[in-house]
mmCIF file of C-alpha atoms and ligand atoms in Angstrom:
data_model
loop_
_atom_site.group_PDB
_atom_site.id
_atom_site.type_symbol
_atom_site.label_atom_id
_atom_site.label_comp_id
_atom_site.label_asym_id
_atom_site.label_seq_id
_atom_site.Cartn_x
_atom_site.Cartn_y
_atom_site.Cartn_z
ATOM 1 C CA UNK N 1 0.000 0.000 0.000
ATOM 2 C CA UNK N 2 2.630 2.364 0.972
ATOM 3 C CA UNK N 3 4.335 2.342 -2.560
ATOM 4 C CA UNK N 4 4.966 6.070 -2.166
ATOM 5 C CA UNK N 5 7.244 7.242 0.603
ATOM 6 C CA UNK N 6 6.056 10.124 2.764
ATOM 7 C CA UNK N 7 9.077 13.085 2.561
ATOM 8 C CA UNK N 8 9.253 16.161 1.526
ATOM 9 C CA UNK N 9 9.745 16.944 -2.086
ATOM 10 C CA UNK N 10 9.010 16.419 -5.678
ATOM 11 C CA UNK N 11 7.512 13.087 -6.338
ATOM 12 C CA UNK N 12 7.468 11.632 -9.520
ATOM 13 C CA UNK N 13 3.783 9.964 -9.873
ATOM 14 C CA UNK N 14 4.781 9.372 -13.615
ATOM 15 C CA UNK N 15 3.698 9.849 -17.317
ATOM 16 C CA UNK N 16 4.310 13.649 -16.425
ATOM 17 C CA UNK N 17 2.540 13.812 -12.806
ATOM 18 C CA UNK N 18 4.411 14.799 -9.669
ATOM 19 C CA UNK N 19 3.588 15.564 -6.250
ATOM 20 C CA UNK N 20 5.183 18.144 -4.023
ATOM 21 C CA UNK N 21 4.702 16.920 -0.396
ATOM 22 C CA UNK N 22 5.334 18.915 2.876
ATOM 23 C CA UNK N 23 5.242 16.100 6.185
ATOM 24 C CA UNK N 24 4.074 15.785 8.475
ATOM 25 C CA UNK N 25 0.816 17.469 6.861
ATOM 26 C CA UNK N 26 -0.354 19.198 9.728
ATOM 27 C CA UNK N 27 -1.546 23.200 10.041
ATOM 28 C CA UNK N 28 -0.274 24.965 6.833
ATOM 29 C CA UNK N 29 2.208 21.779 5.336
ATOM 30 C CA UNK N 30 0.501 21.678 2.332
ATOM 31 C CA UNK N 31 0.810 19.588 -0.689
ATOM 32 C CA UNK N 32 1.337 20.747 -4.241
ATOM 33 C CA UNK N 33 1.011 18.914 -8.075
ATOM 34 C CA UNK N 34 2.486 19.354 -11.096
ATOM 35 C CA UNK N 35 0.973 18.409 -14.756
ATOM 36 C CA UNK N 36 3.781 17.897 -17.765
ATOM 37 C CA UNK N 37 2.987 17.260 -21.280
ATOM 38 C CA UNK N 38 5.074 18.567 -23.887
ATOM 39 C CA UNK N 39 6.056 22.316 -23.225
ATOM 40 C CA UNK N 40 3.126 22.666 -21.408
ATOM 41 C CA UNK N 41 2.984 22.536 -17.543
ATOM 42 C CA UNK N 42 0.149 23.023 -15.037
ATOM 43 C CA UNK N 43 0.553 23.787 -10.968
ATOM 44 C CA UNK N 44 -2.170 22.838 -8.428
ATOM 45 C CA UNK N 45 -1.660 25.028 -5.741
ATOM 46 C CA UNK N 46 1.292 27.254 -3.967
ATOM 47 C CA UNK N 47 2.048 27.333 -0.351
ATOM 48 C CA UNK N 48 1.532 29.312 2.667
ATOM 49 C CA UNK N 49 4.737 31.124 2.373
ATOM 50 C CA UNK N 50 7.478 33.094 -0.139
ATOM 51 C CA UNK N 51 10.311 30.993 0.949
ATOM 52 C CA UNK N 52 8.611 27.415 0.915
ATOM 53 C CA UNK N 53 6.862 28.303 -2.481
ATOM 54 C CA UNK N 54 10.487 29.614 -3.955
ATOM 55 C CA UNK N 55 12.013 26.227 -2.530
ATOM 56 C CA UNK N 56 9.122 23.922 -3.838
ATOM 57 C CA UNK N 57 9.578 25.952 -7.689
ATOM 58 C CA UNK N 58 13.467 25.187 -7.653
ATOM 59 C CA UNK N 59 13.001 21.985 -6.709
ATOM 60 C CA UNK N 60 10.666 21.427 -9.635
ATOM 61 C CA UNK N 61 12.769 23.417 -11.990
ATOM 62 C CA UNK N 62 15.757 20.848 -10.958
ATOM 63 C CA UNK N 63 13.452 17.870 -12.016
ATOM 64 C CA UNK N 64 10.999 19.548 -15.331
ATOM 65 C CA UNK N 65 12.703 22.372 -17.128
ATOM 66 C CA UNK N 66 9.337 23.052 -18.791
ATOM 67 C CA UNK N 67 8.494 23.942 -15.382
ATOM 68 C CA UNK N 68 10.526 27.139 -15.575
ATOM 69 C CA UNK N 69 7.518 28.756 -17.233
ATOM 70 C CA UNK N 70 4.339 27.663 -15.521
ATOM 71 C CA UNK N 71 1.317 28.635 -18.358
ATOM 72 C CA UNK N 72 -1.573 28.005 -15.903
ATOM 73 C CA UNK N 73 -1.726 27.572 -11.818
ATOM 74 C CA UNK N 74 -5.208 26.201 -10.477
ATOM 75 C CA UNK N 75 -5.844 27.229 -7.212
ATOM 76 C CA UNK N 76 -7.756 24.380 -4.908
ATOM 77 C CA UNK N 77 -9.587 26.671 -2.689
ATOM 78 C CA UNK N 78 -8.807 29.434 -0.782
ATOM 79 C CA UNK N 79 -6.578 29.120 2.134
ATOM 80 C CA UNK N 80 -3.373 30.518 2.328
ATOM 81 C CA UNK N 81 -1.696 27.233 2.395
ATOM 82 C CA UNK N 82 -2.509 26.609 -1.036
ATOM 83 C CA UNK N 83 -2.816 30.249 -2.055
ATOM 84 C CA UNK N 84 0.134 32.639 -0.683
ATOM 85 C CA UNK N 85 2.448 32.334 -3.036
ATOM 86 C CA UNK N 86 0.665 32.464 -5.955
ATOM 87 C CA UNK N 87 2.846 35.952 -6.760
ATOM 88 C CA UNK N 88 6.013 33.628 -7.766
ATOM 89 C CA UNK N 89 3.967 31.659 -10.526
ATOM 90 C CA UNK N 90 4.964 35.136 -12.931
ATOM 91 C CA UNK N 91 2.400 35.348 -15.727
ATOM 92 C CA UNK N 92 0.871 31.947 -15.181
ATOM 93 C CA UNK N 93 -2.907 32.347 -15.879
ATOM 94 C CA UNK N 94 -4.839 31.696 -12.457
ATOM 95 C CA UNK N 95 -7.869 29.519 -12.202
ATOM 96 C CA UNK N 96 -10.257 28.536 -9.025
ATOM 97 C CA UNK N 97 -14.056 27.851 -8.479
ATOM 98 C CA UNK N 98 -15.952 31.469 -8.544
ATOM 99 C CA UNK N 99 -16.577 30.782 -4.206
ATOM 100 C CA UNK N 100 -12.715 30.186 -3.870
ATOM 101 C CA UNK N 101 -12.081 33.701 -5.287
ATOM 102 C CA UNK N 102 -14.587 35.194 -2.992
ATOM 103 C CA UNK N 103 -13.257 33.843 0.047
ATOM 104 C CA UNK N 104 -9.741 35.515 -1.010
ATOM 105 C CA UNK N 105 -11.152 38.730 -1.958
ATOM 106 C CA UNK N 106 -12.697 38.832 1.862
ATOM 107 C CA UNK N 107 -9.897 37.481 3.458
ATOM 108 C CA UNK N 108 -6.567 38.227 1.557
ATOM 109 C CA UNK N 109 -2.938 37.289 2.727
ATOM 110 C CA UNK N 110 -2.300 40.776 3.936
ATOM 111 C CA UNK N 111 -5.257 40.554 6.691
ATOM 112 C CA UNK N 112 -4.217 36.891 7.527
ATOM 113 C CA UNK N 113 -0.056 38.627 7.911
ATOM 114 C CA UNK N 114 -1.790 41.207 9.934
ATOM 115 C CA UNK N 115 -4.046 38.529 12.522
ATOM 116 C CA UNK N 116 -0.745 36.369 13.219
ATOM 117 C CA UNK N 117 1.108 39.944 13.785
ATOM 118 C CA UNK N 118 -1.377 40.694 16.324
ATOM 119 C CA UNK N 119 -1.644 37.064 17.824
ATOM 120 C CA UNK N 120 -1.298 38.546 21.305
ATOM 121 C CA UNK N 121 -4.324 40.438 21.266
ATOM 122 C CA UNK N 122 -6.305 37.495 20.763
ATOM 123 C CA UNK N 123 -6.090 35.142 23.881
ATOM 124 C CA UNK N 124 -5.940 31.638 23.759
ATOM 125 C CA UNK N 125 -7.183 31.525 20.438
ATOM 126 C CA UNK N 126 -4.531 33.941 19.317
ATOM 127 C CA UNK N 127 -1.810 32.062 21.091
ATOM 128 C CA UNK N 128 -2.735 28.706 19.259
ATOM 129 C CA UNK N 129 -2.921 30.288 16.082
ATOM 130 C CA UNK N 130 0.981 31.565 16.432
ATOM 131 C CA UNK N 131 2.192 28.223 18.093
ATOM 132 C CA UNK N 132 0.760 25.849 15.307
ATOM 133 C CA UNK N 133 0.895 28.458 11.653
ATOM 134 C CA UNK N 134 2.876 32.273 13.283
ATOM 135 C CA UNK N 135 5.532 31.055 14.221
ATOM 136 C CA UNK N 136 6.451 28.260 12.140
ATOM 137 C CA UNK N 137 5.684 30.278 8.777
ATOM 138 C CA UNK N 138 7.185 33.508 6.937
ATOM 139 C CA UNK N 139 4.341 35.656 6.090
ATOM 140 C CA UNK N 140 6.050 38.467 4.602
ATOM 141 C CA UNK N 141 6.048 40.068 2.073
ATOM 142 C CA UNK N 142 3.019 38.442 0.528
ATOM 143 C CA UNK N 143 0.770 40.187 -1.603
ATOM 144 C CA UNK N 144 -2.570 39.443 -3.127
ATOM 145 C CA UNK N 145 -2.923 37.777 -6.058
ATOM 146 C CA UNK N 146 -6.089 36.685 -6.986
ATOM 147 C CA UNK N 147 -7.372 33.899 -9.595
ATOM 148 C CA UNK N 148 -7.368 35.766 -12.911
ATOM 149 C CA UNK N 149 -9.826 33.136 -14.512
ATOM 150 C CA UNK N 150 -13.301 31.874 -12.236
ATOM 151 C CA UNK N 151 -15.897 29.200 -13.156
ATOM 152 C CA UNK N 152 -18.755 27.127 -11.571
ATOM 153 C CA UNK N 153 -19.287 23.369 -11.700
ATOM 154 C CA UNK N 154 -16.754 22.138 -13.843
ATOM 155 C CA UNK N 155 -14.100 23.222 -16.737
ATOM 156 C CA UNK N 156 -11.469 20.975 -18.970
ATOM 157 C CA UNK N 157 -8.085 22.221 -19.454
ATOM 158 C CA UNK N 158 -5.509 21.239 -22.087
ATOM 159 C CA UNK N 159 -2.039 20.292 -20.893
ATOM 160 C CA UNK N 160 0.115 19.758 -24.097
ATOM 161 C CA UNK N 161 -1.682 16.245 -25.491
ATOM 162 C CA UNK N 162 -3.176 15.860 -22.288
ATOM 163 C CA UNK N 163 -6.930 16.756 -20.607
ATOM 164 C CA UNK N 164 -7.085 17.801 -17.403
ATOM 165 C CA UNK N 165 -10.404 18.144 -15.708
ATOM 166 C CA UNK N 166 -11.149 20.957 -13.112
ATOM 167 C CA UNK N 167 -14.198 19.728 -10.926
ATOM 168 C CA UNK N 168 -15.589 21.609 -8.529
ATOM 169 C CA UNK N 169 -17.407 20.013 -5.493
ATOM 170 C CA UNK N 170 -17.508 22.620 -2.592
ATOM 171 C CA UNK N 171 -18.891 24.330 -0.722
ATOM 172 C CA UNK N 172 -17.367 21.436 1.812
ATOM 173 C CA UNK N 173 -14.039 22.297 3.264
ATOM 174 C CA UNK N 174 -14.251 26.036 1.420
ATOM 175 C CA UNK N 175 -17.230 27.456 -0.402
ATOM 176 C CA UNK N 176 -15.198 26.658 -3.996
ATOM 177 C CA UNK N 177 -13.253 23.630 -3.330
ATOM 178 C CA UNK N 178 -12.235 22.335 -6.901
ATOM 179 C CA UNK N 179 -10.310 18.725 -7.396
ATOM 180 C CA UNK N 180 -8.055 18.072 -10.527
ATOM 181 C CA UNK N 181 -8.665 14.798 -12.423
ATOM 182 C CA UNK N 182 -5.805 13.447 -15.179
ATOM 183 C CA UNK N 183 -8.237 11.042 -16.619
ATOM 184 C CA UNK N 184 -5.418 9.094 -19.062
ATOM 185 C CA UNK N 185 -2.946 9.043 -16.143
ATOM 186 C CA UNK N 186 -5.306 7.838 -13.560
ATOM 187 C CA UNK N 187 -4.239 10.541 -11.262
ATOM 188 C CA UNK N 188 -6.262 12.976 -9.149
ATOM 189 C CA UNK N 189 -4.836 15.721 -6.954
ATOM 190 C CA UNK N 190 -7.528 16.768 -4.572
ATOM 191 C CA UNK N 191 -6.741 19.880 -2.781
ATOM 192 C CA UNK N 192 -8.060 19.607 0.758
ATOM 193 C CA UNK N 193 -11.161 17.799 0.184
ATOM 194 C CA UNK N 194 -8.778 14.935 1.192
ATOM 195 C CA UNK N 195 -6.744 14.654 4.456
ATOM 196 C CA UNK N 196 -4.752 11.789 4.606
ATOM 197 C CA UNK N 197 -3.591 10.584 8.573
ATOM 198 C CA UNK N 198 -4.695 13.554 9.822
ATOM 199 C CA UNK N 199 -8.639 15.537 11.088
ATOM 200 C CA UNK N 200 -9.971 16.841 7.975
ATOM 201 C CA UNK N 201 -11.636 20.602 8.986
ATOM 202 C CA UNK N 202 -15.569 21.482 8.037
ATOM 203 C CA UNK N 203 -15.210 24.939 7.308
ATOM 204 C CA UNK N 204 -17.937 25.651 4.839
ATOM 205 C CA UNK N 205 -19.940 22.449 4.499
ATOM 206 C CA UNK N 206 -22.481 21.042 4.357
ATOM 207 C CA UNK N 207 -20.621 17.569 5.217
ATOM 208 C CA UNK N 208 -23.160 15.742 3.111
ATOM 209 C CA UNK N 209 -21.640 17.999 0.285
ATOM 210 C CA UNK N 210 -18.048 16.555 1.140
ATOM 211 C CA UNK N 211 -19.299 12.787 1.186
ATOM 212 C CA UNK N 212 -20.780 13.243 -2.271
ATOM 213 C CA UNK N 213 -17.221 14.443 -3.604
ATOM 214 C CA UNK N 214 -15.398 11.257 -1.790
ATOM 215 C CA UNK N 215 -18.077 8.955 -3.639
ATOM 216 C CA UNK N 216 -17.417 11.133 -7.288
ATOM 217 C CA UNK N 217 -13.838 10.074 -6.650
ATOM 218 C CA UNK N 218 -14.652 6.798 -5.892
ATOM 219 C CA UNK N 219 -16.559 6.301 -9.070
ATOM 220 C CA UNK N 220 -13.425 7.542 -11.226
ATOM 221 C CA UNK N 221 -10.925 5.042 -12.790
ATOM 222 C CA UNK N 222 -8.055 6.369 -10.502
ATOM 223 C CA UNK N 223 -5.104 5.025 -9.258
ATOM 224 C CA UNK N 224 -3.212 7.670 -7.510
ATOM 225 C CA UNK N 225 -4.493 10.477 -5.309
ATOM 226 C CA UNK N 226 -2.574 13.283 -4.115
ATOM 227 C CA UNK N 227 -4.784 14.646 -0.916
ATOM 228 C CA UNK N 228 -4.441 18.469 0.409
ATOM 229 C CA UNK N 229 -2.506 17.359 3.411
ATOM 230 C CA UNK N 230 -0.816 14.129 4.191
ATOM 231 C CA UNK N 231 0.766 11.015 2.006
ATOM 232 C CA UNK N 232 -0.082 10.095 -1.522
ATOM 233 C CA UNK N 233 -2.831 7.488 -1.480
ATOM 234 C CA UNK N 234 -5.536 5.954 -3.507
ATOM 235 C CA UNK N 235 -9.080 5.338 -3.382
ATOM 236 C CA UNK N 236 -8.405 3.796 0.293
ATOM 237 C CA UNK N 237 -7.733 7.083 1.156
ATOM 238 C CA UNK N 238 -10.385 8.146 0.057
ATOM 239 C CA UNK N 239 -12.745 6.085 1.824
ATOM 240 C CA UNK N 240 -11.399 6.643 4.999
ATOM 241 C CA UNK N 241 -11.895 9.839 4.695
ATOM 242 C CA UNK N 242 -16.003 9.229 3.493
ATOM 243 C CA UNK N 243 -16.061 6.986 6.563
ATOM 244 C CA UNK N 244 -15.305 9.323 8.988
ATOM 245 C CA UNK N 245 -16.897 11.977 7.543
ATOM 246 C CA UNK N 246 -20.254 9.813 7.965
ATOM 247 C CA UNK N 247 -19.195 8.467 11.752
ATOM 248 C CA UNK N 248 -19.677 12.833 12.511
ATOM 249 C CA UNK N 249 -22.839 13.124 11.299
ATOM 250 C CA UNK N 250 -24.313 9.671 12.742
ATOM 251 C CA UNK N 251 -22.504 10.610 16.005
ATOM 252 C CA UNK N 252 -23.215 14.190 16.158
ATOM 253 C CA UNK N 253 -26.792 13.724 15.141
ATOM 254 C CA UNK N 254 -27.566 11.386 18.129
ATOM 255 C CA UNK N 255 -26.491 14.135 20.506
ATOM 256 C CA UNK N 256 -27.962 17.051 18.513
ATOM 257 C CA UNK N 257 -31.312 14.980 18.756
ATOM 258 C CA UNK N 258 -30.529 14.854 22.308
ATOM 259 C CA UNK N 259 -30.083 18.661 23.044
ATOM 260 C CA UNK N 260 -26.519 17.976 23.618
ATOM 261 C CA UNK N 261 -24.015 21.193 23.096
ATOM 262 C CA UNK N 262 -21.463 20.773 19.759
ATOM 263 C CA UNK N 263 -18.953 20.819 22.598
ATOM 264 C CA UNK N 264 -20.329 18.518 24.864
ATOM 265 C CA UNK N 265 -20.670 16.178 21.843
ATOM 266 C CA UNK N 266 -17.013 16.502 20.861
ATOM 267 C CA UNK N 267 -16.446 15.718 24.235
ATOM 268 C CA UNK N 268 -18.921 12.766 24.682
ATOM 269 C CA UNK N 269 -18.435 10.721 21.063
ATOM 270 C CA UNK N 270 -15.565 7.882 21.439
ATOM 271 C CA UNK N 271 -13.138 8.618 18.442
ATOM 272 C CA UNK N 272 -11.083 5.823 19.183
ATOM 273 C CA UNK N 273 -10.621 5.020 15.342
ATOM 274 C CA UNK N 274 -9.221 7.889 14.193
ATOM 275 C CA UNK N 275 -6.122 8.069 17.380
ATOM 276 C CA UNK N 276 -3.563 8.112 15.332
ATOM 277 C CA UNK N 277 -4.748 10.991 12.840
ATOM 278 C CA UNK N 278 -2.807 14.446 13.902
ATOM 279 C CA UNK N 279 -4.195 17.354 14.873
ATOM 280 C CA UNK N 280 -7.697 16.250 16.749
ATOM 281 C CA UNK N 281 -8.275 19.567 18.177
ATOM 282 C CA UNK N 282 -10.436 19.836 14.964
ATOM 283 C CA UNK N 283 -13.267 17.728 15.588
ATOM 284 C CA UNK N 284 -14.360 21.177 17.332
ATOM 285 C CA UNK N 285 -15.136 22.017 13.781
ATOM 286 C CA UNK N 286 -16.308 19.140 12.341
ATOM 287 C CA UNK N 287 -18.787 18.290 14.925
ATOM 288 C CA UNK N 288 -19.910 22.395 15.122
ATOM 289 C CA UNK N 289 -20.654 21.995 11.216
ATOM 290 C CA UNK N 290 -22.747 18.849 11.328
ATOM 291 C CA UNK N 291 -25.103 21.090 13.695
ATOM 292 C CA UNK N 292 -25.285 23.621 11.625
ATOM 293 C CA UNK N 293 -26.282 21.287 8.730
ATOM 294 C CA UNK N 294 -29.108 19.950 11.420
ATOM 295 C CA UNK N 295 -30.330 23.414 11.866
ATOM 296 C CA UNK N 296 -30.091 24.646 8.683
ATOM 297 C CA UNK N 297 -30.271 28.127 9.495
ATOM 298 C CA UNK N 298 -27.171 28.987 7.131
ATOM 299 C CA UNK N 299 -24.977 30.652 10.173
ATOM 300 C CA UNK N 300 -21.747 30.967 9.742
ATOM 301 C CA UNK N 301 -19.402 29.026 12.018
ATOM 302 C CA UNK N 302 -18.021 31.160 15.248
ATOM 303 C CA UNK N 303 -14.219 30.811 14.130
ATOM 304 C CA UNK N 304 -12.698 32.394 17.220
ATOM 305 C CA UNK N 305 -14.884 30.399 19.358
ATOM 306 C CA UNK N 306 -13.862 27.273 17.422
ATOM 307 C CA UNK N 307 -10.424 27.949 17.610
ATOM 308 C CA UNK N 308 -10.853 29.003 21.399
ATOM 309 C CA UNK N 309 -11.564 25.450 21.781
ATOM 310 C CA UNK N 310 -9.538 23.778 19.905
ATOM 311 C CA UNK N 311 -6.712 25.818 21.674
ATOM 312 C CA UNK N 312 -7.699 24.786 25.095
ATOM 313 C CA UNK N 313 -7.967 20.735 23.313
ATOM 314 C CA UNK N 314 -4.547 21.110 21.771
ATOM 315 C CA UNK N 315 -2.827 22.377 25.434
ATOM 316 C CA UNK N 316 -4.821 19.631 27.676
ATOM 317 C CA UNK N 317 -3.284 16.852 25.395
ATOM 318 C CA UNK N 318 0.178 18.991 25.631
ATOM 319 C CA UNK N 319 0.075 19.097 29.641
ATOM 320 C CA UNK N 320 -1.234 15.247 29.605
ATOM 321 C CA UNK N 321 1.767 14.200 27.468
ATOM 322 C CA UNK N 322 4.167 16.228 29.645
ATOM 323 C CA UNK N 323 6.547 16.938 27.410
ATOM 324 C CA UNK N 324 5.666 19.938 25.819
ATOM 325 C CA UNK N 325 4.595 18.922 22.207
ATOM 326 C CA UNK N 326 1.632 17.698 20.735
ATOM 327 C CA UNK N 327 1.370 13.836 18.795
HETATM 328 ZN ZN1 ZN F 10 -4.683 23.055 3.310
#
């Protein structure tokens, strides 16, 4: 199963596919793809920073010389871990889902730079956010740069000889999450709709919305998936990642029913099967967007409170541990 090893790098999937992967895939350490055919060259994604962008574009430089002149950079969604450095991608035309451009509009890097500048002003949310993305991440410097080509549903793009399919499937983990399907080469790279050994995060939802893009994947011919976050898998991946995302809503519905808090539930549901995935803190999220589904009253999600609780999570299992990092 694990015929791909998990470091970080360019990985060559073949026939012209490579992966750029960032262990151990936790907050902000991103993966990245690359599409070859001919002259032509396509990137999925940037990262969350200049300097780890401007490593990841040597490194695939070294490997594809076509990839000295990137023609056309799809962006996933909108976070800045797949986003931030689009700037270095010079004259690449940039595509995303019509929601994923939104998102960036509202939130660009420059008021992300300025929230982890002002960490300290933001308890022990704020504190969180600098220990696990502020301080382990360059954000200067960066400077909006928005998708320069939007579209809805779905959109094929030529890459020399070669299709490449841009699918969108959000709102789920964004409000325009988008996956990119190689049809001949079997290959999918799926931005974060898939987290691979590690808590997926709800952001937009619904999560019935984010099941339905795990079974579209499914129903491909597809070999090799690249997720948003963790090692390269295939479909197994991929239904691990439905599974769980169906164990929330069963789970969380019980206690909903029950006039249970999202918290309380977090705190009360036995997620003994997913131990080993990192970062658990954000089952705060998950479970807090499966009630909004049940209510349906189209609220957005209280991010600082979320994060306020997925702080106080992350230092409990600290303190427990005792030695000062989290597993
Ligand atoms: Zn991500």
């Amino acid at each position: 199963m694990t015929r791909w090893t998990y470091s970080k790098g360019l990985h060559d999937l073949g026939n012209g596919c490579h992966a750029w992967l960032q262990p151990d895939g936790t907050w902000g350490y991103s993966n990245a793809g690359l599409v070859v055919d001919g002259k032509d060259c396509l990137l999925v994604d940037t990262l969350f920073d200049l300097p780890l962008t401007r490593e990841m574009l040597a490194g695939m430089r070294r490997a594809v010389p076509q990839a000295a002149r990137i023609d056309t950079l799809v962006n996933t969604h909108s976070n800045g871990d797949h986003t931030f450095g689009n700037q270095l991608v010079e004259g690449a035309q940039i595509i995303a889902a019509r929601g994923c451009a939104e998102e960036m509009a509202e939130r660009p890097a420059e008021t992300f730079q300025a929230m982890m500048a002002n960490w300290r002003t933001m308890g022990e949310a704020g504190a969180f956010l600098h220990e696990v993305m502020g301080a382990r991440f360059d954000f200067r410097n960066i400077v909006h740069t928005p998708p320069t080509q939007v579209f809805n549903g779905e959109m094929s793009v030529r890459v020399g000889g070669k299709e490449v399919r841009l699918v969108e499937v959000g709102p789920a983990h964004t409000r325009g999450d988008v996956i990119v399907y190689v049809p001949q080469d079997r290959v999918v790279f799926t931005g974060d709709i898939l987290f691979v050994g590690g808590h997926p995060v709800v952001w937009a939802g619904p999560v019935s919305n984010w099941i339905k893009a795990c079974d579209l994947m499914l129903s491909w011919d597809i070999e090799t998936v690249v997720p948003g976050h963790g090692p390269i898998t295939d479909k197994k991946g991929v239904r691990d990642l439905k599974q769980y995302l169906e164990f929330i809503l069963v789970e969380a519905r019980k206690r909903y029913d029950a006039g249970m808090s999202d918290a309380d539930a977090v705190r009360d549901i036995a997620w003994d099967a997913f131990r080993d995935w990192t970062d658990p803190e954000r089952v705060f999220v998950n479970v807090a967007a499966a009630y909004r589904d049940f209510r349906a009253d189209g609220k957005p999600l209280d991010v600082m409170r979320l994060f306020t609780l997925m702080a106080q999570a992350h230092n409990a299992r600290k303190a427990a541990c005792g030695h000062g990092h989290a597993h």
